[in-house]
Short mmCIF file of C-alpha atoms in Angstrom, two decimals:
data_model
loop_
_atom_site.label_atom_id
_atom_site.label_comp_id
_atom_site.label_asym_id
_atom_site.label_seq_id
_atom_site.Cartn_x
_atom_site.Cartn_y
_atom_site.Cartn_z
CA MET K 1 -55.20 -50.29 -76.55
CA ASP K 2 -57.40 -48.88 -74.26
CA GLY K 3 -55.04 -50.29 -71.42
CA VAL K 4 -52.05 -48.03 -72.98
CA LYS K 5 -54.11 -45.24 -73.00
CA ARG K 6 -55.15 -45.78 -69.21
CA TRP K 7 -51.80 -46.02 -68.28
CA ARG K 8 -51.23 -42.67 -69.90
CA ARG K 9 -54.31 -40.71 -68.27
CA TRP K 10 -52.96 -42.21 -64.91
CA ALA K 11 -49.42 -41.00 -65.77
CA VAL K 12 -50.33 -37.42 -67.03
CA PHE K 13 -52.71 -37.28 -63.82
CA ILE K 14 -50.07 -38.43 -61.41
CA LEU K 15 -47.42 -36.14 -62.84
CA GLY K 16 -50.02 -33.29 -62.87
CA ALA K 17 -50.51 -33.91 -59.09
CA LEU K 18 -46.81 -33.64 -58.20
CA ILE K 19 -46.30 -30.36 -60.16
CA GLY K 20 -49.37 -28.83 -58.94
CA SER K 21 -48.63 -29.71 -55.18
CA GLN K 22 -45.24 -28.66 -56.20
CA PHE K 23 -46.10 -25.34 -56.83
CA ALA K 24 -48.76 -25.34 -53.91
CA CYS K 25 -46.30 -26.62 -51.20
CA GLY K 26 -42.85 -26.74 -52.51
CA GLY K 27 -42.23 -23.39 -54.40
CA GLY K 28 -41.70 -21.58 -50.67
CA ASN K 29 -38.42 -24.29 -50.48
CA ASP K 30 -37.31 -23.53 -53.50
CA SER K 31 -37.59 -19.91 -52.55
CA THR K 32 -36.47 -20.03 -49.44
CA LYS K 33 -33.52 -21.90 -51.39
CA ALA K 34 -32.70 -18.87 -53.56
CA ASN K 35 -32.76 -17.08 -50.18
CA HIS K 36 -30.34 -18.59 -48.23
CA GLU K 37 -28.16 -18.47 -51.68
CA ALA K 38 -28.25 -15.15 -51.91
CA LEU K 39 -25.16 -13.22 -50.40
CA VAL K 40 -26.03 -11.43 -46.77
CA SER K 41 -23.57 -8.87 -45.44
CA ARG K 42 -26.42 -7.20 -42.86
CA ILE K 43 -27.67 -9.73 -39.89
CA ALA K 44 -29.43 -8.00 -36.54
CA PHE K 45 -29.73 -9.34 -33.27
CA GLY K 46 -31.55 -8.44 -30.38
CA SER K 47 -32.52 -10.14 -26.92
CA CYS K 48 -34.63 -9.34 -23.51
CA ALA K 49 -38.27 -7.73 -24.96
CA ASN K 50 -41.17 -7.18 -22.47
CA GLN K 51 -43.45 -7.50 -24.89
CA THR K 52 -45.91 -4.89 -22.84
CA ALA K 53 -43.76 -2.77 -22.99
CA PRO K 54 -42.75 0.15 -25.41
CA GLN K 55 -40.79 -0.81 -28.57
CA PRO K 56 -39.70 2.29 -30.38
CA ILE K 57 -36.24 -0.06 -31.56
CA TRP K 58 -37.76 -1.98 -34.24
CA ASP K 59 -37.72 1.77 -36.60
CA ALA K 60 -33.85 1.26 -36.30
CA ILE K 61 -33.72 -2.30 -36.45
CA ILE K 62 -36.16 -2.30 -39.61
CA LYS K 63 -34.05 1.28 -41.01
CA PHE K 64 -30.69 -1.16 -40.91
CA ASP K 65 -32.54 -3.52 -43.11
CA PRO K 66 -30.96 -6.80 -42.04
CA GLN K 67 -31.18 -9.28 -44.62
CA VAL K 68 -31.18 -11.72 -41.17
CA PHE K 69 -32.73 -11.06 -38.02
CA ILE K 70 -31.74 -13.32 -34.63
CA TRP K 71 -33.74 -13.47 -31.35
CA MET K 72 -31.49 -15.04 -29.11
CA GLY K 73 -33.90 -15.12 -26.10
CA ASP K 74 -36.20 -13.63 -23.51
CA ASN K 75 -38.19 -12.98 -26.58
CA ILE K 76 -41.16 -12.82 -24.07
CA TYR K 77 -41.33 -12.66 -20.41
CA GLY K 78 -43.65 -15.05 -20.14
CA ASP K 79 -42.99 -15.94 -16.04
CA ILE K 80 -44.59 -13.60 -13.20
CA LYS K 81 -42.47 -11.50 -10.88
CA ARG K 82 -43.35 -10.80 -7.58
CA PRO K 83 -43.11 -8.01 -5.83
CA SER K 84 -39.84 -7.47 -4.14
CA LYS K 85 -40.33 -8.34 -0.48
CA MET K 86 -38.04 -8.57 2.71
CA PHE K 87 -40.28 -9.05 5.68
CA GLY K 88 -43.59 -10.27 5.49
CA LYS K 89 -45.96 -13.55 5.21
CA GLU K 90 -44.31 -14.16 1.63
CA ARG K 91 -40.57 -12.88 0.86
CA THR K 92 -39.11 -12.76 -2.55
CA ILE K 93 -35.23 -11.12 -1.44
CA GLY K 94 -33.11 -10.94 1.73
CA PRO K 95 -31.99 -13.82 3.77
CA TRP K 96 -35.01 -14.13 5.54
CA LYS K 97 -36.47 -14.89 1.63
CA ASN K 98 -39.34 -18.17 1.92
CA VAL K 99 -40.86 -17.85 -1.75
CA PRO K 100 -39.59 -18.00 -5.08
CA ARG K 101 -39.08 -14.17 -7.06
CA PHE K 102 -40.77 -15.54 -10.15
CA VAL K 103 -43.33 -18.23 -10.90
CA PRO K 104 -44.40 -19.67 -14.15
CA THR K 105 -47.79 -19.16 -15.89
CA SER K 106 -49.62 -21.32 -17.77
CA GLN K 107 -50.03 -22.03 -22.07
CA TYR K 108 -52.77 -20.09 -22.61
CA GLU K 109 -50.96 -16.81 -20.91
CA MET K 110 -47.63 -17.14 -22.64
CA ASN K 111 -49.18 -18.04 -25.67
CA PHE K 112 -51.06 -14.47 -25.16
CA LYS K 113 -47.83 -13.17 -25.21
CA TYR K 114 -46.49 -14.00 -28.03
CA HIS K 115 -49.51 -13.04 -29.80
CA ILE K 116 -48.49 -9.27 -28.40
CA ILE K 117 -45.30 -9.15 -29.38
CA LYS K 118 -45.53 -10.99 -32.64
CA ASN K 119 -48.25 -8.36 -33.61
CA HIS K 120 -46.93 -5.49 -32.18
CA PRO K 121 -46.74 -2.63 -35.80
CA ALA K 122 -43.62 -2.27 -35.85
CA TYR K 123 -42.47 -5.95 -35.48
CA SER K 124 -45.36 -6.91 -37.85
CA ARG K 125 -43.59 -4.91 -40.74
CA LEU K 126 -39.93 -6.54 -39.76
CA ARG K 127 -42.04 -9.99 -40.09
CA HIS K 128 -43.28 -9.60 -43.42
CA ASN K 129 -40.27 -7.89 -45.34
CA LEU K 130 -39.59 -10.31 -47.55
CA ASN K 131 -36.11 -9.39 -47.54
CA THR K 132 -35.44 -10.45 -43.79
CA LYS K 133 -35.63 -13.90 -42.03
CA ILE K 134 -36.44 -14.69 -39.11
CA ILE K 135 -34.80 -17.39 -37.15
CA GLY K 136 -34.25 -17.39 -32.73
CA THR K 137 -33.54 -19.50 -29.80
CA TRP K 138 -35.02 -18.72 -26.58
CA ASP K 139 -33.65 -18.38 -22.85
CA ASP K 140 -35.50 -18.38 -19.67
CA HIS K 141 -38.34 -15.75 -19.46
CA ASP K 142 -39.38 -16.93 -22.76
CA TYR K 143 -38.36 -20.62 -21.58
CA GLY K 144 -41.16 -20.37 -18.94
CA LEU K 145 -39.19 -19.96 -15.65
CA ASN K 146 -35.99 -17.33 -15.19
CA ASP K 147 -33.08 -19.54 -14.28
CA ALA K 148 -34.14 -22.38 -15.53
CA GLY K 149 -32.75 -25.97 -16.68
CA LYS K 150 -33.92 -29.09 -17.50
CA GLU K 151 -35.87 -29.73 -14.45
CA PHE K 152 -38.81 -27.23 -15.90
CA PRO K 153 -41.63 -29.62 -16.48
CA ALA K 154 -43.53 -27.38 -19.13
CA LYS K 155 -40.31 -26.94 -21.51
CA VAL K 156 -42.21 -29.71 -23.93
CA SER K 157 -44.79 -27.75 -23.99
CA ASN K 158 -43.65 -24.02 -24.06
CA GLN K 159 -40.72 -25.46 -26.85
CA ARG K 160 -43.98 -25.47 -29.75
CA LEU K 161 -44.96 -21.95 -28.58
CA LEU K 162 -41.73 -20.23 -29.51
CA LEU K 163 -41.01 -22.64 -32.77
CA ASP K 164 -45.28 -21.33 -33.86
CA PHE K 165 -43.69 -17.71 -32.83
CA LEU K 166 -41.19 -17.82 -35.04
CA ASP K 167 -43.27 -19.41 -38.04
CA GLU K 168 -41.30 -23.15 -37.85
CA PRO K 169 -42.64 -25.19 -40.81
CA LEU K 170 -44.53 -27.91 -38.93
CA ASP K 171 -42.99 -30.68 -40.73
CA SER K 172 -39.98 -29.32 -39.13
CA PRO K 173 -37.32 -31.65 -37.47
CA ARG K 174 -37.13 -29.22 -34.31
CA ARG K 175 -40.68 -29.95 -34.02
CA MET K 176 -39.71 -33.45 -33.16
CA GLN K 177 -36.30 -33.22 -31.01
CA ALA K 178 -36.00 -32.44 -27.03
CA GLY K 179 -34.92 -28.48 -27.60
CA ILE K 180 -34.69 -26.09 -30.04
CA TYR K 181 -31.04 -25.94 -31.23
CA THR K 182 -30.45 -25.25 -35.46
CA SER K 183 -28.71 -24.48 -37.77
CA TYR K 184 -28.68 -22.21 -41.16
CA THR K 185 -26.26 -21.37 -43.74
CA PHE K 186 -26.70 -18.46 -46.31
CA GLY K 187 -24.76 -16.88 -48.71
CA PRO K 188 -22.60 -18.43 -52.15
CA VAL K 189 -20.14 -20.42 -51.80
CA GLY K 190 -17.19 -19.20 -50.49
CA ARG K 191 -19.02 -16.42 -48.96
CA GLN K 192 -21.00 -18.61 -46.96
CA ILE K 193 -22.46 -17.83 -43.01
CA LYS K 194 -22.90 -20.48 -40.76
CA ILE K 195 -25.48 -19.14 -37.90
CA ILE K 196 -25.16 -21.79 -35.21
CA LEU K 197 -28.30 -21.34 -33.00
CA LEU K 198 -27.15 -23.42 -29.86
CA ASP K 199 -30.77 -24.37 -26.40
CA THR K 200 -28.81 -23.49 -22.80
CA ARG K 201 -31.71 -24.08 -21.15
CA TYR K 202 -33.83 -27.85 -21.98
CA HIS K 203 -30.37 -29.90 -20.95
CA ARG K 204 -28.78 -27.81 -18.50
CA ASP K 205 -27.84 -28.69 -15.02
CA PRO K 206 -28.36 -26.98 -12.26
CA LEU K 207 -26.21 -23.87 -12.15
CA SER K 208 -24.15 -24.38 -8.87
CA SER K 209 -23.78 -27.78 -10.93
CA ASP K 210 -21.29 -27.46 -12.95
CA GLY K 211 -22.36 -29.81 -14.97
CA THR K 212 -23.77 -29.59 -18.56
CA ILE K 213 -25.07 -27.10 -20.39
CA LEU K 214 -25.94 -28.37 -23.75
CA GLY K 215 -26.63 -32.08 -23.11
CA SER K 216 -24.80 -34.81 -24.33
CA THR K 217 -27.07 -35.23 -27.55
CA GLN K 218 -26.57 -31.42 -28.29
CA TRP K 219 -22.90 -31.81 -27.87
CA THR K 220 -22.72 -34.57 -30.47
CA TRP K 221 -24.55 -32.41 -33.16
CA LEU K 222 -22.60 -29.53 -32.57
CA GLU K 223 -19.55 -31.29 -33.15
CA LYS K 224 -20.66 -32.24 -36.51
CA GLU K 225 -21.81 -28.63 -37.19
CA LEU K 226 -18.57 -27.65 -36.45
CA ASN K 227 -16.36 -30.53 -38.21
CA GLY K 228 -19.41 -29.99 -40.94
CA PRO K 229 -18.28 -28.28 -44.72
CA SER K 230 -16.94 -25.07 -44.19
CA SER K 231 -17.97 -21.70 -44.03
CA ALA K 232 -16.22 -17.63 -44.96
CA ILE K 233 -17.89 -17.01 -41.01
CA THR K 234 -19.66 -18.98 -38.30
CA ILE K 235 -21.62 -17.32 -36.16
CA ILE K 236 -22.55 -19.60 -32.49
CA VAL K 237 -25.42 -17.68 -30.90
CA SER K 238 -25.47 -18.19 -27.31
CA SER K 239 -28.50 -17.06 -25.12
CA ILE K 240 -26.24 -16.21 -22.24
CA GLN K 241 -22.56 -15.10 -22.50
CA VAL K 242 -19.85 -17.16 -23.32
CA ILE K 243 -16.59 -15.30 -22.77
CA SER K 244 -17.59 -12.95 -19.98
CA ASN K 245 -18.37 -14.22 -16.53
CA LEU K 246 -18.99 -11.28 -14.71
CA SER K 247 -20.27 -13.14 -11.79
CA ALA K 248 -17.06 -14.18 -10.53
CA THR K 249 -16.79 -10.35 -9.63
CA THR K 250 -20.01 -9.57 -8.85
CA GLY K 251 -20.07 -12.03 -6.35
CA PRO K 252 -21.60 -12.74 -3.83
CA LEU K 253 -23.64 -9.61 -3.96
CA PHE K 254 -24.92 -11.35 -7.48
CA TYR K 255 -24.74 -13.61 -9.71
CA MET K 256 -25.55 -13.72 -13.40
CA GLU K 257 -26.34 -16.64 -15.48
CA SER K 258 -23.17 -17.61 -18.28
CA TRP K 259 -20.82 -20.42 -19.64
CA GLY K 260 -18.17 -19.21 -17.12
CA ARG K 261 -20.27 -20.94 -14.07
CA PHE K 262 -19.71 -24.49 -16.23
CA PRO K 263 -15.70 -24.12 -16.51
CA LYS K 264 -15.88 -27.73 -17.79
CA GLU K 265 -18.56 -26.86 -20.59
CA ARG K 266 -16.81 -23.76 -21.52
CA ASP K 267 -13.67 -25.37 -21.23
CA ARG K 268 -15.00 -28.12 -23.91
CA LEU K 269 -16.38 -25.30 -26.10
CA PHE K 270 -13.20 -23.77 -26.85
CA GLN K 271 -11.96 -27.35 -27.41
CA LEU K 272 -14.37 -28.01 -29.37
CA ILE K 273 -13.52 -25.63 -32.24
CA ALA K 274 -9.71 -25.65 -31.75
CA ASP K 275 -9.98 -29.55 -32.47
CA SER K 276 -12.48 -28.50 -35.66
CA LYS K 277 -9.37 -25.70 -37.32
CA ARG K 278 -12.99 -24.08 -38.61
CA ASN K 279 -11.97 -20.42 -38.63
CA GLY K 280 -14.09 -17.24 -38.25
CA VAL K 281 -15.97 -18.12 -35.85
CA PHE K 282 -17.56 -16.11 -32.74
CA PHE K 283 -20.46 -15.69 -30.41
CA ILE K 284 -23.33 -13.31 -29.92
CA SER K 285 -25.04 -13.67 -26.91
CA GLY K 286 -27.78 -11.52 -24.52
CA ASP K 287 -29.52 -11.74 -21.26
CA VAL K 288 -27.34 -9.19 -19.29
CA HIS K 289 -29.65 -6.60 -20.14
CA PHE K 290 -26.94 -4.49 -20.95
CA GLY K 291 -24.73 -4.34 -24.27
CA GLU K 292 -20.89 -5.33 -24.26
CA ILE K 293 -17.97 -7.27 -26.58
CA THR K 294 -15.45 -9.36 -24.84
CA ARG K 295 -12.51 -11.56 -26.39
CA TYR K 296 -10.42 -14.44 -25.61
CA ASP K 297 -7.17 -15.05 -27.07
CA CYS K 298 -5.40 -17.72 -25.40
CA ASP K 299 -7.61 -20.63 -26.56
CA VAL K 300 -8.59 -22.03 -30.58
CA GLY K 301 -5.23 -19.70 -31.64
CA TYR K 302 -7.14 -16.58 -32.71
CA ALA K 303 -9.25 -14.17 -30.79
CA LEU K 304 -12.73 -14.93 -29.89
CA TYR K 305 -15.34 -12.55 -30.00
CA ASP K 306 -18.91 -12.39 -28.03
CA ILE K 307 -20.70 -9.91 -28.95
CA THR K 308 -23.57 -9.28 -26.25
CA SER K 309 -26.83 -7.18 -27.06
CA SER K 310 -29.44 -7.05 -24.37
CA GLY K 311 -32.18 -5.61 -25.13
CA LEU K 312 -34.57 -4.99 -27.06
CA THR K 313 -37.14 -3.20 -24.31
CA GLN K 314 -35.21 -4.08 -21.09
CA ALA K 315 -31.87 -2.26 -19.97
CA VAL K 316 -30.20 -2.44 -16.50
CA GLU K 317 -30.24 2.39 -16.77
CA LYS K 318 -33.74 1.84 -17.40
CA ALA K 319 -34.48 0.13 -13.51
CA VAL K 320 -32.95 3.30 -11.61
CA PRO K 321 -34.34 7.31 -12.00
CA ALA K 322 -32.20 9.18 -15.17
CA PRO K 323 -30.37 11.26 -12.33
CA PHE K 324 -28.37 7.72 -11.10
CA HIS K 325 -27.44 6.68 -14.82
CA PHE K 326 -23.96 7.45 -13.98
CA VAL K 327 -23.77 5.63 -11.23
CA VAL K 328 -24.34 2.58 -13.30
CA ARG K 329 -21.94 3.50 -15.50
CA PHE K 330 -19.43 4.04 -12.94
CA LEU K 331 -19.87 0.58 -11.61
CA ALA K 332 -19.71 -0.74 -14.73
CA TRP K 333 -16.52 0.49 -15.09
CA TRP K 334 -15.36 -0.18 -11.75
CA THR K 335 -16.40 -3.69 -12.08
CA PRO K 336 -13.12 -5.75 -13.17
CA SER K 337 -13.22 -7.29 -16.73
CA THR K 338 -10.77 -8.96 -18.50
CA MET K 339 -12.29 -9.42 -21.46
CA ARG K 340 -13.88 -6.41 -22.23
CA VAL K 341 -12.87 -5.06 -25.11
CA ILE K 342 -11.81 -1.40 -24.40
CA GLY K 343 -11.41 1.55 -27.28
CA LYS K 344 -12.62 4.23 -29.09
CA ASN K 345 -16.22 2.67 -30.14
CA CYS K 346 -17.16 3.28 -26.96
CA ARG K 347 -19.75 6.11 -25.78
CA HIS K 348 -18.90 5.48 -22.09
CA ARG K 349 -15.83 4.76 -20.55
CA SER K 350 -17.13 1.22 -19.34
CA CYS K 351 -17.58 0.54 -22.55
CA THR K 352 -20.91 -1.06 -21.79
CA TYR K 353 -23.97 0.47 -22.57
CA GLY K 354 -27.33 0.13 -19.94
CA GLN K 355 -30.07 1.17 -22.58
CA PRO K 356 -32.03 -0.73 -25.05
CA ASN K 357 -29.90 -1.67 -27.90
CA PHE K 358 -29.42 -3.99 -30.97
CA GLY K 359 -26.56 -5.91 -32.43
CA ALA K 360 -25.30 -5.32 -36.41
CA ILE K 361 -23.57 -6.69 -38.17
CA GLU K 362 -21.93 -5.46 -41.26
CA ILE K 363 -19.68 -8.09 -43.61
CA ASP K 364 -17.59 -5.67 -46.74
CA TRP K 365 -17.39 -8.84 -48.94
CA ASP K 366 -15.40 -6.78 -51.53
CA ALA K 367 -12.56 -5.49 -48.93
CA THR K 368 -9.19 -7.58 -49.18
CA PRO K 369 -9.30 -9.46 -46.76
CA VAL K 370 -13.70 -9.32 -45.49
CA ALA K 371 -14.11 -6.68 -43.39
CA LEU K 372 -16.55 -7.02 -40.51
CA LYS K 373 -18.22 -4.36 -38.44
CA ILE K 374 -20.16 -5.42 -35.32
CA GLU K 375 -22.07 -2.91 -33.63
CA VAL K 376 -23.95 -2.87 -31.05
CA ARG K 377 -26.58 0.08 -31.58
CA ASP K 378 -29.55 2.53 -29.83
CA THR K 379 -32.70 3.15 -30.24
CA ASP K 380 -32.12 5.70 -32.91
CA GLY K 381 -29.38 3.22 -34.67
CA ILE K 382 -26.10 5.02 -33.86
CA PRO K 383 -23.41 2.84 -32.72
CA ALA K 384 -22.59 2.98 -29.34
CA ILE K 385 -19.71 0.65 -29.05
CA GLY K 386 -18.40 -1.64 -31.96
CA VAL K 387 -15.30 -3.26 -33.37
CA ASN K 388 -14.03 -3.77 -36.97
CA ILE K 389 -12.27 -7.15 -37.81
CA SER K 390 -10.72 -8.08 -40.46
CA LEU K 391 -11.23 -11.92 -41.14
CA SER K 392 -8.16 -12.38 -41.42
CA GLU K 393 -7.77 -11.88 -37.89
CA LEU K 394 -10.01 -14.78 -37.42
CA GLN K 395 -7.58 -17.40 -38.52
CA ALA K 396 -5.53 -20.09 -36.44
CA GLN K 397 -2.17 -18.73 -35.00
CA SER K 398 -2.94 -14.86 -35.58
CA VAL K 399 -2.50 -14.46 -31.91
CA ASN K 400 -0.11 -15.93 -28.78
CA SER K 401 -1.34 -18.85 -27.78
CA ALA K 402 -2.16 -19.24 -23.87
CA ALA K 403 0.78 -21.08 -23.44
CA THR K 404 3.17 -17.94 -23.60
CA LEU K 405 1.71 -17.18 -19.80
CA ARG K 406 3.36 -17.75 -16.95
CA VAL K 407 1.91 -18.87 -14.11
CA GLY K 408 0.53 -15.68 -11.65
CA GLU K 409 1.11 -13.39 -14.65
CA HIS K 410 -2.37 -11.45 -15.67
CA GLN K 411 -2.17 -10.65 -19.28
CA LYS K 412 -5.91 -8.95 -20.50
CA HIS K 413 -8.25 -10.88 -23.15
CA CYS K 414 -6.62 -13.84 -21.59
CA SER K 415 -6.50 -14.38 -18.02
CA LEU K 416 -10.08 -15.38 -16.69
CA GLU K 417 -11.99 -13.62 -14.09
CA VAL K 418 -11.40 -16.05 -11.76
CA ASP K 419 -8.05 -16.35 -11.66
CA LEU K 420 -7.73 -12.12 -10.67
CA PRO K 421 -5.90 -11.03 -7.09
CA TRP K 422 -8.62 -11.45 -4.65
CA ILE K 423 -8.26 -7.49 -4.00
CA VAL K 424 -9.41 -6.54 -7.60
CA ARG K 425 -11.50 -9.66 -7.99
CA TYR K 426 -14.05 -8.46 -5.17
CA ARG K 427 -13.00 -4.72 -6.08
CA LEU K 428 -17.09 -4.01 -6.31
CA THR K 429 -17.80 -5.75 -3.16
CA ILE K 430 -15.48 -3.74 -1.13
CA LEU K 431 -16.72 -0.53 -2.88
CA PHE K 432 -20.95 -1.96 -1.48
CA TYR K 433 -19.47 -2.57 1.57
CA PHE K 434 -17.44 0.30 2.65
CA SER K 435 -19.71 2.40 1.62
CA VAL K 436 -22.36 0.62 3.51
CA ALA K 437 -20.52 1.10 6.27
CA VAL K 438 -19.50 4.96 5.82
CA LEU K 439 -23.50 5.36 5.03
CA LEU K 440 -24.29 3.34 8.49
CA PHE K 441 -21.64 5.78 10.19
CA ALA K 442 -23.55 8.65 8.66
CA LEU K 443 -26.36 7.54 9.97
CA VAL K 444 -25.05 6.83 13.67
CA GLY K 445 -23.15 10.24 12.99
CA LEU K 446 -26.85 12.07 12.31
CA ASN K 447 -28.26 10.75 14.84
CA PHE K 448 -25.37 11.21 17.98
CA ALA K 449 -25.37 15.29 17.21
CA ALA K 450 -28.65 15.44 16.51
CA ALA K 451 -29.62 13.79 20.48
CA VAL K 452 -26.88 16.51 21.31
CA VAL K 453 -28.23 19.59 19.70
CA PHE K 454 -31.52 18.15 21.45
CA ARG K 455 -30.42 18.05 24.61
CA LEU K 456 -28.78 21.79 24.33
CA PHE K 457 -31.99 22.76 23.38
CA LEU K 458 -33.70 21.05 26.60
CA ARG K 459 -30.82 22.84 28.59
CA LYS K 460 -31.08 25.71 27.46
CA CYS K 461 -35.07 25.91 27.51
CA LYS K 462 -34.61 24.77 31.82
CA LEU K 463 -32.04 27.80 32.03
CA ASP K 464 -35.01 30.20 30.32
#
């Protein structure tokens, strides 16, 4: 009898310990599960946040009241940017460049920079909002070095720093794997949103290699994710642009990172989406310091959109004085893009936005069919560019396939930038060199005129 009592006491003790541990440690899991099952209709996203720059944009994001906020990379600028020098002992730019423009910093300094932005008063308000789930991935500057890939030696330690910044649980699988790719599913069955976060850094081959971006392990994982349980909407988060390949039209003046610089990988990505027969897929991206919406109609049976929001603090127009903003906007309009969405919902003619911005997704689940409003908004929360999409448009066979194009024919949202006629593809470069030539001729002409005037002045003085 005493033995039975002892076993009962032990049973009560063990049961109490289990219940206590559930309340102490597992309550958060139940809460997270409940939050993930709640209907999500507002998602915000952004990239490129310099921790030392003013950040008024958080007020507009908080006012939007997102249920999910997505960091898309360059969440801090952890590396060091050297001054632009074409001459001298250390030359960081130009044909005689002999030292890197960017250099990595210490783990201590990286952690300190994360501390600055994590404790920014406005961002802290968003982070402590129980109704907002914050998730994210990284790009090069928070990875540790501009344009770096799999060769970067500090990627393991910097992965831990990023996951600490995102408040990732200590037992998260993301802390055990090589790379920070993961996925989340929000919302009730029938109205679920799947968010796939890619890691475009940890396994990426050199930029000029046309090798891999994701690496074999991540590709296997992504295939399982896309072929897994269906969802009404699937958002694939890439730190670099997927659809747009502006480097094909801005080179050789300058180049930007994108999936277009790895054409085999981009083709593989599109084919994987097509083979999965998954509907409701679109991309969001960052990196380029301007906002843009692009689409590609000729691969998966429906329009693939890529909404680029960049950046929260960093933007191309901030790099030049205000009187010259019109030049930036003109060049954005002049640079050819076969994929950019041009419409009435654009503040500027180019349908790009070069001031600080964030992305906003609103979903009207009660509309028939379900309606999505996706916008790039300014620091006041006012839309600068946007697109309205019916979920029925993101269904297979809702657009014509690439097979309808004849050889040599070019079609908006279907022909790649690299296939443009050379005089169109390189018109930005042509304009640049033409402008330089005109400027040189003007300088030569001015010098000649000045010399002539000076000689006439001397002759007049001698006559006098």
